[in-house]
Coordinates of N, CA, C and O in Angstrom, one line a residue:
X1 N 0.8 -1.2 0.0 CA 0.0 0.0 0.0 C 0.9 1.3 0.0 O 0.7 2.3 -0.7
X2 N 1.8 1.1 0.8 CA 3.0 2.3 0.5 C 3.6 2.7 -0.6 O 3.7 3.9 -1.0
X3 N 4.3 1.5 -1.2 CA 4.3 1.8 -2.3 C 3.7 2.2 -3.6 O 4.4 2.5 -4.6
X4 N 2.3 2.2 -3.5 CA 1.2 2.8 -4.1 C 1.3 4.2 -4.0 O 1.3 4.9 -5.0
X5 N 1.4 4.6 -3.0 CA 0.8 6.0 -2.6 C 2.5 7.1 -3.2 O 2.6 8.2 -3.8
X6 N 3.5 6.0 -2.7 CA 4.9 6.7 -3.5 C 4.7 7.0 -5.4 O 5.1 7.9 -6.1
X7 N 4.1 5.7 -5.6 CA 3.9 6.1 -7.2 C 3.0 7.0 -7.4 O 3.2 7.9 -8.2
X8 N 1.7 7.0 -6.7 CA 1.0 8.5 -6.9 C 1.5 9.7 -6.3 O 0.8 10.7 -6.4
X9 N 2.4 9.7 -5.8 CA 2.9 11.2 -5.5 C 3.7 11.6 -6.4 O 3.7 12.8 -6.8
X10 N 4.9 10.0 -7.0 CA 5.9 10.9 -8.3 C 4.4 11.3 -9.8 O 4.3 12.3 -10.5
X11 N 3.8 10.2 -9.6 CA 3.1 11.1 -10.9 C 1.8 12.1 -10.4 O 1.0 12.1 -11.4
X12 N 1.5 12.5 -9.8 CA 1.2 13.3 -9.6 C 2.3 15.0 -9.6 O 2.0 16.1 -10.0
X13 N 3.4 14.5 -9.1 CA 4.6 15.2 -8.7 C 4.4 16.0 -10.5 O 4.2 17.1 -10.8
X14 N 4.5 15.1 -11.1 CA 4.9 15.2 -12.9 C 3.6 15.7 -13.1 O 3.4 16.1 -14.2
X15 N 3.1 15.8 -12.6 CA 1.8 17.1 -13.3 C 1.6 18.3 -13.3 O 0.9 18.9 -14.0
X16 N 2.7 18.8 -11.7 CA 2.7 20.5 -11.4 C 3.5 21.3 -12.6 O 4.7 21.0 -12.7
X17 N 2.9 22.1 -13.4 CA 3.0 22.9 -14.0 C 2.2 23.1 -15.2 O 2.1 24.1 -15.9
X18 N 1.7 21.7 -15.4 CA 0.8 21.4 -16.6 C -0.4 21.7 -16.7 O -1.1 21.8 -15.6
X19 N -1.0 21.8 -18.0 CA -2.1 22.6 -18.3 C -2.9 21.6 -18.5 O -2.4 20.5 -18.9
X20 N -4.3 21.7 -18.3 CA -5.5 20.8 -18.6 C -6.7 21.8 -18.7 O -7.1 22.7 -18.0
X21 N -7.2 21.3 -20.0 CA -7.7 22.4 -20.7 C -7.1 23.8 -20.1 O -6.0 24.2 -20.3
X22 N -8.4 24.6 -19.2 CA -8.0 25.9 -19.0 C -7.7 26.4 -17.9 O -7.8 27.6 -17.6
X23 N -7.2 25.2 -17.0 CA -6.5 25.0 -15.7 C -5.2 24.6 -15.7 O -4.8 23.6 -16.4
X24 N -4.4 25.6 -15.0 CA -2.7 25.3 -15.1 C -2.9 25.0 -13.6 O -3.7 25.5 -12.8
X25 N -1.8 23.7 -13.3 CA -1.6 23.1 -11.8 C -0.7 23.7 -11.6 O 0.3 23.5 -12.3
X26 N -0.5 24.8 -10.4 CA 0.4 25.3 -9.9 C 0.7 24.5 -9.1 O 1.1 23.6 -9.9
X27 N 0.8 24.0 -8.1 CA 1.2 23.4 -7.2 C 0.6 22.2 -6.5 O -0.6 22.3 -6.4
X28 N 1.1 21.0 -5.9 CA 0.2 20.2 -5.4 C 0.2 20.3 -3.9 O 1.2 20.3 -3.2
X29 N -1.0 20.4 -3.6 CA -1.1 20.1 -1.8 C -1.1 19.0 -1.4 O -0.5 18.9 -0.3
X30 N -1.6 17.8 -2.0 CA -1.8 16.8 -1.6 C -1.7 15.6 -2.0 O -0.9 15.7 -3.0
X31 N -2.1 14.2 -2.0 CA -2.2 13.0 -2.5 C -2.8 12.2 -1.2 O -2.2 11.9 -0.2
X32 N -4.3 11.9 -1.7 CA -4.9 10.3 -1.4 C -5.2 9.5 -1.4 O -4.4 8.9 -2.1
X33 N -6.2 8.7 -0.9 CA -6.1 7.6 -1.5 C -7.2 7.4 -2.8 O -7.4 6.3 -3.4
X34 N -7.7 8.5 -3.1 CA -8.4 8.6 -4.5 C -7.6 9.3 -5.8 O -7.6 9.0 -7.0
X35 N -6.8 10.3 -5.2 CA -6.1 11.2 -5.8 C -5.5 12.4 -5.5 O -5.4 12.6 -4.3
X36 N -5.0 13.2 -6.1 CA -4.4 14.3 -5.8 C -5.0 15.6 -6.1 O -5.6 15.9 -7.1
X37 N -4.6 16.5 -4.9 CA -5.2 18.2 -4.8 C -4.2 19.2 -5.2 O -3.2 19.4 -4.5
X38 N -4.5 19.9 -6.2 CA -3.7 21.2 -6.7 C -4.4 22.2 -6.6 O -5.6 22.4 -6.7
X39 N -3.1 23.0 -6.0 CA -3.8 24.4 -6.1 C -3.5 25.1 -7.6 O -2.3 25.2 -7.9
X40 N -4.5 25.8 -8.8 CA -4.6 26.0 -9.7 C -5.0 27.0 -10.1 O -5.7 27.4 -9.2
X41 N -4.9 27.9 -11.2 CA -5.3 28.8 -11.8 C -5.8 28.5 -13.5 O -5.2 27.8 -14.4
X42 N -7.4 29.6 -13.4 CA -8.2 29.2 -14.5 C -7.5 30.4 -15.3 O -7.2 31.5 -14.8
X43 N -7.1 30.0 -16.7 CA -6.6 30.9 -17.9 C -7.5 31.1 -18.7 O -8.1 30.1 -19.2
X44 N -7.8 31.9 -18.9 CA -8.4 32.9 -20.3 C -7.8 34.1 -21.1 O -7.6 35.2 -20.8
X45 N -7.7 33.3 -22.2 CA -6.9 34.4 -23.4 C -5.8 34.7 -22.3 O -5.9 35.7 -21.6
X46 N -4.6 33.7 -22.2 CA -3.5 34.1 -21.4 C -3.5 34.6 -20.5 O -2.5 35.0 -20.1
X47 N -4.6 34.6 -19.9 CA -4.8 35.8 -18.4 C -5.2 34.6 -17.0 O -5.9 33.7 -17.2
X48 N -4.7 34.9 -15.9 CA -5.2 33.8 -14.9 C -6.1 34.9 -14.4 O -5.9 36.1 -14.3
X49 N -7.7 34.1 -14.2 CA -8.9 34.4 -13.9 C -9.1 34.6 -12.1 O -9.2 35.7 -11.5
X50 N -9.1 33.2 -11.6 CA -8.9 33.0 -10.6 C -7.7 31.7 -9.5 O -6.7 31.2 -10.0
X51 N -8.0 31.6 -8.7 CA -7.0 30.6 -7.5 C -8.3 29.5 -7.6 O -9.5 29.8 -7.5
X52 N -7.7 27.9 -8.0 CA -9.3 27.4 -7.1 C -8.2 25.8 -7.2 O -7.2 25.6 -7.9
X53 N -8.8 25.2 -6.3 CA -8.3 23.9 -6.3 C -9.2 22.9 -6.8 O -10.4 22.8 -6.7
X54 N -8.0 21.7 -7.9 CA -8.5 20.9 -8.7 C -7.9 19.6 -8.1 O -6.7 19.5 -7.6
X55 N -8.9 18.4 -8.3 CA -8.4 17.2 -8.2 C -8.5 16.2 -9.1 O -9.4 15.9 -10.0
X56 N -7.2 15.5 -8.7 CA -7.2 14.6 -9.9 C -7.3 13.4 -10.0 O -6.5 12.9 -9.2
X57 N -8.2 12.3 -10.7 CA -8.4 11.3 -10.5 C -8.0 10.1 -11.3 O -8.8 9.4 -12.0
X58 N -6.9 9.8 -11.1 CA -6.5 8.8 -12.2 C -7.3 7.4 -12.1 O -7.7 7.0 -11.0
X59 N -7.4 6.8 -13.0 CA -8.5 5.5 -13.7 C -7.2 4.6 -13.1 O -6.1 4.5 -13.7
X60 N -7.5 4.0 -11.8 CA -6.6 2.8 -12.3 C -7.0 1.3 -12.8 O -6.5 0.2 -12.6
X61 N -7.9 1.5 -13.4 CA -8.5 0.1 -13.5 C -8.0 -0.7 -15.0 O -8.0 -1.9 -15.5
X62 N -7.5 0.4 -15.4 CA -6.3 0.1 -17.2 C -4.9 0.6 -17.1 O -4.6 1.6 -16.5
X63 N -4.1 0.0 -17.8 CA -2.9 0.9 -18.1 C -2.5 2.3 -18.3 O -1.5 2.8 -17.8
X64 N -3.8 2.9 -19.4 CA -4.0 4.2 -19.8 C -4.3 5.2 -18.4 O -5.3 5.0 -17.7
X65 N -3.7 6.0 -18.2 CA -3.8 6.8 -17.0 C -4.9 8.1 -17.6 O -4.5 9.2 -17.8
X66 N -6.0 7.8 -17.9 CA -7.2 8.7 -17.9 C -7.9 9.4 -16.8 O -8.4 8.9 -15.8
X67 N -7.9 10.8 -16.9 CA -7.8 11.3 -15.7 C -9.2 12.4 -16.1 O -9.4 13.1 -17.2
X68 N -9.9 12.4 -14.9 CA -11.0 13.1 -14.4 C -10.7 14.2 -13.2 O -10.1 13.9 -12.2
X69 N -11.4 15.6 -13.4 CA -11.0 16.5 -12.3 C -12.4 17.0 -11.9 O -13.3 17.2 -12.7
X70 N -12.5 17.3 -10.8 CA -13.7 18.3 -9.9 C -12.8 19.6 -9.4 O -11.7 19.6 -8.9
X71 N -13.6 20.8 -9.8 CA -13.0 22.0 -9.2 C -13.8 22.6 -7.9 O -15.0 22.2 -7.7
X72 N -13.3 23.3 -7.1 CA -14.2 24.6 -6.3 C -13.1 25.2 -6.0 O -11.9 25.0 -5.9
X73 N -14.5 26.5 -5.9 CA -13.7 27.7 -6.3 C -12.9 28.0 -4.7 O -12.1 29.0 -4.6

């Protein structure tokens, strides 16, 4: 189980900076046992809108790391 939660932190780790759709992951706060919490900013026409935190849900039930997010503001 530990070593689970080590591999979701390095890839989670590999996601701060990247963009999903019009959410850039600034930073991560966290990692659970569902997924991980970034604090983020929404972009429009190059401009950051607001601060809001996104999580991320990776599919482990396949290979393909398909990933789903919930925001609040």
């Amino acid at each position: 189980r530990k070593t689970m939660n080590n591999q979701n932190a390095v890839f989670f780790r590999m996601l701060e900076g990247q963009r999903i759709n019009q959410y850039r992951l600034e930073k991560l706060l966290g990692v659970g046992g569902f997924g991980g919490v970034f604090k983020a900013s929404e972009i429009v026409r190059n401009t950051p809108l607001r601060q809001l935190a996104v999580k991320i849900i990776p599919n482990s039930s396949d290979s393909r790391s398909s990933i789903c997010f919930s925001l609040s503001p």
